[in-house]
Coordinates of C-alpha atoms and ligand atoms in Angstrom, one line a residue:
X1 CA 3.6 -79.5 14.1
X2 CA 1.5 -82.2 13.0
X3 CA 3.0 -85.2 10.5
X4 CA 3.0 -84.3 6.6
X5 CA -0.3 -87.3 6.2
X6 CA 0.2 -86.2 2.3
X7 CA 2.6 -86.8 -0.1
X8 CA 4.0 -83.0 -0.2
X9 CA 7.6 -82.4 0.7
X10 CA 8.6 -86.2 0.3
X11 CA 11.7 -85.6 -1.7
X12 CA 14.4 -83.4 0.9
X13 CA 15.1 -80.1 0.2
X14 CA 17.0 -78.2 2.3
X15 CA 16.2 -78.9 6.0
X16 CA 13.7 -76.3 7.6
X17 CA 14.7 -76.9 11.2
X18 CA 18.0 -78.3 12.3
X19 CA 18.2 -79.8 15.5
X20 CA 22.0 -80.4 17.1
X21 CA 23.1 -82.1 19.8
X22 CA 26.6 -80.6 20.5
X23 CA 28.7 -83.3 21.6
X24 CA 32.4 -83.5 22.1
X25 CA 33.7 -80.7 23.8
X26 CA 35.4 -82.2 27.1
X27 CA 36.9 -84.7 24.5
X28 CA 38.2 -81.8 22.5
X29 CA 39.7 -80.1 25.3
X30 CA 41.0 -83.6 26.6
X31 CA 43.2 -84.6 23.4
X32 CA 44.8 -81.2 23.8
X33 CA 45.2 -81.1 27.3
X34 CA 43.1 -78.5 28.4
X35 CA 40.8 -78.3 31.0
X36 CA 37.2 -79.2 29.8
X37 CA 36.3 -75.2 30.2
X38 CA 38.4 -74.7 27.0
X39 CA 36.8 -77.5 25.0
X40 CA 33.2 -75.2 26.0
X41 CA 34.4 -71.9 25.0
X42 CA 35.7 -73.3 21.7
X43 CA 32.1 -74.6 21.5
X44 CA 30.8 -71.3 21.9
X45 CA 32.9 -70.4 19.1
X46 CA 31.8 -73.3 16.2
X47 CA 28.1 -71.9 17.7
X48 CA 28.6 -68.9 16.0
X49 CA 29.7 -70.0 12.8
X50 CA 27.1 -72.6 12.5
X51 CA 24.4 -70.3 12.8
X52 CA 25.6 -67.6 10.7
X53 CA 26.1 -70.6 8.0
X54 CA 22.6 -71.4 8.7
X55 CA 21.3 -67.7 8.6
X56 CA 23.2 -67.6 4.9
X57 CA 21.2 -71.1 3.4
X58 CA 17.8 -69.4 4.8
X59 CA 17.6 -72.2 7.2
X60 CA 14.3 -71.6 8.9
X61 CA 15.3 -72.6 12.2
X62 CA 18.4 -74.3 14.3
X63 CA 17.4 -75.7 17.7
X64 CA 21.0 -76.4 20.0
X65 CA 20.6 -78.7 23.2
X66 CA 23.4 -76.6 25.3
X67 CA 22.2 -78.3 28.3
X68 CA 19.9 -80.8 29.4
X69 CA 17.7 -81.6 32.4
X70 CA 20.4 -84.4 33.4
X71 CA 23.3 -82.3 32.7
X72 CA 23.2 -81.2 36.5
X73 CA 24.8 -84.0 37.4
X74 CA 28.1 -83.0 36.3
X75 CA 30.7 -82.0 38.5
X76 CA 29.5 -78.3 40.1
X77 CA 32.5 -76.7 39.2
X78 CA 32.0 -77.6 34.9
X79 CA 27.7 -76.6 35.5
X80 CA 28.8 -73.3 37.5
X81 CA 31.5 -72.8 34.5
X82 CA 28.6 -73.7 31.9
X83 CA 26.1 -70.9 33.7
X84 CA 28.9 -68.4 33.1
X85 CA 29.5 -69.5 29.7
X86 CA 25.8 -68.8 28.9
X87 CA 25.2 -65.6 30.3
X88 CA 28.5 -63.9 29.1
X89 CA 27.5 -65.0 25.6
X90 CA 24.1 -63.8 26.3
X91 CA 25.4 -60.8 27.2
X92 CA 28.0 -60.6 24.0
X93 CA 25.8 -61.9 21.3
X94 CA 22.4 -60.7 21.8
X95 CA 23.0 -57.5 19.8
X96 CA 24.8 -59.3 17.2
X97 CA 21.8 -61.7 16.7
X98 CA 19.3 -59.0 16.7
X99 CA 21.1 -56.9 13.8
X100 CA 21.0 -60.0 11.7
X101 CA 17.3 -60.3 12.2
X102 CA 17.9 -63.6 13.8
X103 CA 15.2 -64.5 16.4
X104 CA 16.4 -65.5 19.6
X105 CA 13.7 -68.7 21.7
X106 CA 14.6 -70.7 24.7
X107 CA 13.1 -74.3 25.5
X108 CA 13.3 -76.0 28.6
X109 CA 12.5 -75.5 32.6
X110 CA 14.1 -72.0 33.1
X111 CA 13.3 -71.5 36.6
X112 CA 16.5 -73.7 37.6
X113 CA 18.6 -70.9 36.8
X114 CA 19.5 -68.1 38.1
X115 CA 17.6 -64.6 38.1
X116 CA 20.0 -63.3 36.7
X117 CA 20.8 -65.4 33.2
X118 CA 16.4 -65.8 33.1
X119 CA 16.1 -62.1 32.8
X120 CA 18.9 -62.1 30.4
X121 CA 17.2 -64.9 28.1
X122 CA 13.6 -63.4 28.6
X123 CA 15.2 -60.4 27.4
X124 CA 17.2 -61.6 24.9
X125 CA 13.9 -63.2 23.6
X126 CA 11.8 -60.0 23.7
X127 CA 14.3 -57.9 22.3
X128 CA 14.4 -60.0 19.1
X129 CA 11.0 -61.3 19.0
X130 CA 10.1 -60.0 15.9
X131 CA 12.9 -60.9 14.1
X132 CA 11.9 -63.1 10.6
X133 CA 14.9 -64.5 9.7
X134 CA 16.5 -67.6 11.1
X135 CA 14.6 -69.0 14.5
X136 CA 18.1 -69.8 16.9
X137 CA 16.2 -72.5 19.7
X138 CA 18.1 -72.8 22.6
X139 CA 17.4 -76.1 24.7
X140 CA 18.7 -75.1 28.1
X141 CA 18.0 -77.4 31.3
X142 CA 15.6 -79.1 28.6
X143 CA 14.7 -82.8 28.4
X144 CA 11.8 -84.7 25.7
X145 CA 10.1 -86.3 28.9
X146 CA 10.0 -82.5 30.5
X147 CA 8.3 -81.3 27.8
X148 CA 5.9 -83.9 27.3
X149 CA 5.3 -83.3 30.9
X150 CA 4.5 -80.0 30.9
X151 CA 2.3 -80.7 28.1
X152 CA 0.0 -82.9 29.5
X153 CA 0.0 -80.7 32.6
X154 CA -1.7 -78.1 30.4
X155 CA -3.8 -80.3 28.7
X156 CA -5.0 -81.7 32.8
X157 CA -5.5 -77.9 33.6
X158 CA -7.8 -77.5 30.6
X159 CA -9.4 -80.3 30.8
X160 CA -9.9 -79.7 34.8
X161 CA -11.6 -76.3 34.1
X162 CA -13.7 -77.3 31.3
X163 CA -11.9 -75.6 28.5
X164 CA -11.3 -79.2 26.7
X165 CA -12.8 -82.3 26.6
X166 CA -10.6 -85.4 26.5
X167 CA -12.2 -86.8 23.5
X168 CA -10.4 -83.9 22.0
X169 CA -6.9 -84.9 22.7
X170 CA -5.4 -85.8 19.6
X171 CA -1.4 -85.9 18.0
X172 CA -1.7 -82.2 17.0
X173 CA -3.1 -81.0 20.3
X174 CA -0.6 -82.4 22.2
X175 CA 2.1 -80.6 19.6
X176 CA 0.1 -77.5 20.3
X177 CA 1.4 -77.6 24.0
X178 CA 5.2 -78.5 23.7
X179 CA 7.4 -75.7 24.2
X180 CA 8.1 -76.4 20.3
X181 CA 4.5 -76.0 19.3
X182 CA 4.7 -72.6 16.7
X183 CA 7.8 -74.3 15.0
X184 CA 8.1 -76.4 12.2
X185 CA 9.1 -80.6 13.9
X186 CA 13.3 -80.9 12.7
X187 CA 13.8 -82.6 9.7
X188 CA 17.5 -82.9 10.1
X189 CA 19.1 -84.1 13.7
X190 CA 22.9 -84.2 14.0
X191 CA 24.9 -85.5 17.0
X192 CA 28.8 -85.0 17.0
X193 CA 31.0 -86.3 18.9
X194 CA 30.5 -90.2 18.2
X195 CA 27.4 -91.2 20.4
X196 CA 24.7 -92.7 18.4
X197 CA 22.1 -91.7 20.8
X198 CA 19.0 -89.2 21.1
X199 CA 19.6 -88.5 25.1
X200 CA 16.0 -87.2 25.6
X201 CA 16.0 -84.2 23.3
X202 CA 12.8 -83.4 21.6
X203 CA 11.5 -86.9 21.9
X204 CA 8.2 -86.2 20.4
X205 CA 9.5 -83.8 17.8
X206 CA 11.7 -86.3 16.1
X207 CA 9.4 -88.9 15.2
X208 CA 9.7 -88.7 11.5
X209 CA 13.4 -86.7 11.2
X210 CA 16.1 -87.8 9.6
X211 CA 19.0 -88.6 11.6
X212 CA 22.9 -87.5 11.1
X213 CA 25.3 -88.9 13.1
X214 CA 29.3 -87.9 13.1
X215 CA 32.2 -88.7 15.2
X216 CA 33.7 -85.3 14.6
X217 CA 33.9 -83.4 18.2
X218 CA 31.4 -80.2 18.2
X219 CA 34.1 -77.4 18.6
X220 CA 35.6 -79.1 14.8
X221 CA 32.1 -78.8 13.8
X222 CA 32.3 -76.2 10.9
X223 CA 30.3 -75.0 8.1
X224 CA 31.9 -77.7 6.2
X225 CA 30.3 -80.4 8.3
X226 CA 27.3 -78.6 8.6
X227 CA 27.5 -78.7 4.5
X228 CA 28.0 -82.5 4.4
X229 CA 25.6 -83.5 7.1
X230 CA 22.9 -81.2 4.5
X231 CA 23.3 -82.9 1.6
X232 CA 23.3 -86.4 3.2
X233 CA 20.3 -85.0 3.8
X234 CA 19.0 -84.1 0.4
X235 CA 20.1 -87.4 -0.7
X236 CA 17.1 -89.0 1.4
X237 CA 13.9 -90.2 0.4
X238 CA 11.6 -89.1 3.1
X239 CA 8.6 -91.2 3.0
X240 CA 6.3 -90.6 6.5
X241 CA 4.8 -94.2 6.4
X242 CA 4.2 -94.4 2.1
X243 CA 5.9 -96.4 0.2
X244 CA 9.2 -96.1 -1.8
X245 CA 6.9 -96.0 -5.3
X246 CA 4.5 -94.0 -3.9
X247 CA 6.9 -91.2 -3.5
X248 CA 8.4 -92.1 -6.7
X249 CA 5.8 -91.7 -8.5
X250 CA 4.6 -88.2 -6.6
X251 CA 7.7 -86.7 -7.7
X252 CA 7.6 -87.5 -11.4
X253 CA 3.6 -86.4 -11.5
X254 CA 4.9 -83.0 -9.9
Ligands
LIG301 C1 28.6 -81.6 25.3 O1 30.0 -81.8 25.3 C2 28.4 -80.1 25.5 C3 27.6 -79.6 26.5 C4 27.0 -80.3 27.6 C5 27.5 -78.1 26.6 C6 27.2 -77.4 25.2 C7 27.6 -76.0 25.4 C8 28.2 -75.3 24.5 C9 28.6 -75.7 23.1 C10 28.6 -73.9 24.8 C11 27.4 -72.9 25.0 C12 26.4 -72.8 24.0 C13 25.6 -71.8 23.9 C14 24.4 -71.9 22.9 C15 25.8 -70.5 24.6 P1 30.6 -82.7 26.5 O2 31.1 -81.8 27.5 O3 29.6 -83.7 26.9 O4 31.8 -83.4 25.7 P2 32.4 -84.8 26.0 O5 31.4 -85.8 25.6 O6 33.6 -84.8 25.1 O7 32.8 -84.9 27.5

């Protein structure tokens, strides 16, 4: 989506789009001492309350990074453990989402998994594709530099056949190609789990969002958190390259 150039939507509301990076549960599972595979599952389990929290405050849509393009390089035992993780919860939740109108999207390079958990997401996708309520994103094997990639690969192929001339590309056309491109950009981005860092999600996407961080590890991550991190939120004055008065004095003439 392209920039707000305007001054509309300069005082936060409630977020449209959520984006989370879900940090923390190996540490989780550490303090307790549990294998890392425990500190996942109970990741799978603040999942589910966060986006039915979400679904309730007509959140438009939540984008989770459960794994990213460098994620591979963990041990094979924790990525093969991971795989599991995702298609049994495929396989649990899918129905569940769907009943609750919830629309199920995956981003990322899906044809590192297996045929198996890519027919489960493409039909977990279809199956709920027309759903209107909250938009669930699921980054999976995704990274900001892939997607950019992939972008300008279609944008090359267009250009190559004629379709598009390069004195066409622009901001928004490159936004029309990332996996992202029918979605509103995030306005809120939280990380748990202490890092203060973006690790190459949605690169492009976050130019203008406001950013959340917490130290709180993602399995503690309730809809109590999820509350605070919201109205930190609302308490920002967004201002997309205008300055302070500007949007002061928008808001009063509105
Ligand atoms: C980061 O914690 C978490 C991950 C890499 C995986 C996230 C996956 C889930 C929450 C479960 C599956 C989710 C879905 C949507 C099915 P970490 O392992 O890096 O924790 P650490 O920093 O404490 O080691």
């Amino acid at each position: 989506m392209a920039i707000d150039k305007d001054l509309q939507g300069l005082q936060a509301g409630n977020p449209r789009h959520i984006a989370i990076i879900m940090d923390g549960n190996g540490r989780w599972a550490q303090k307790r001492f549990m294998p890392r595979a425990v500190g996942h599952q109970a990741g799978v389990k603040a999942v589910r309350k966060i986006v039915e929290y979400c679904a309730i405050q007509k959140i438009e849509v939540l984008t989770l990074f459960a794994f990213s393009s460098e994620n591979w390089r963990r041990p094979e035992e924790e990525v093969s453990l991971l795989m599991s993780l995702f298609l049994s919860t495929l396989q649990r939740e899918v129905d569940k989402l769907d009943r609750n109108n919830i629309r199920l999207r995956f981003i990322g390079d899906r044809s590192a998994f297996s045929d198996k958990l890519q027919i489960k997401m493409a039909e977990g996708e279809a199956q709920t594709q027309d759903n209107n309520a909250l938009t669930l994103v699921i980054a999976a094997n995704y990274g900001g530099h892939w997607d950019m990639c992939q972008a300008f690969r279609q944008v090359m192929d267009k250009i190559a056949i004629g379709e598009l001339k390069d004195q066409a590309i622009d901001e928004q056309l490159i936004s029309r190609h990332l996996s992202t491109a029918d979605l509103p950009d995030p306005d809120l981005f939280i990380r748990t789990g202490g890092e203060q860092r973006v690790s190459n999600f949605m690169l492009w996407q976050l130019a203008y969002t406001e950013m959340y961080f917490t130290p709180t590890l993602w399995p503690d991550f309730d809809q109590n958190s999820l509350e605070e991190a919201i109205n930190s939120f609302k308490g920002r004055q967004r201002r997309f390259g205008h300055t302070g008065e500007q949007v002061l004095a928008k808001s009063i003439t509105q």
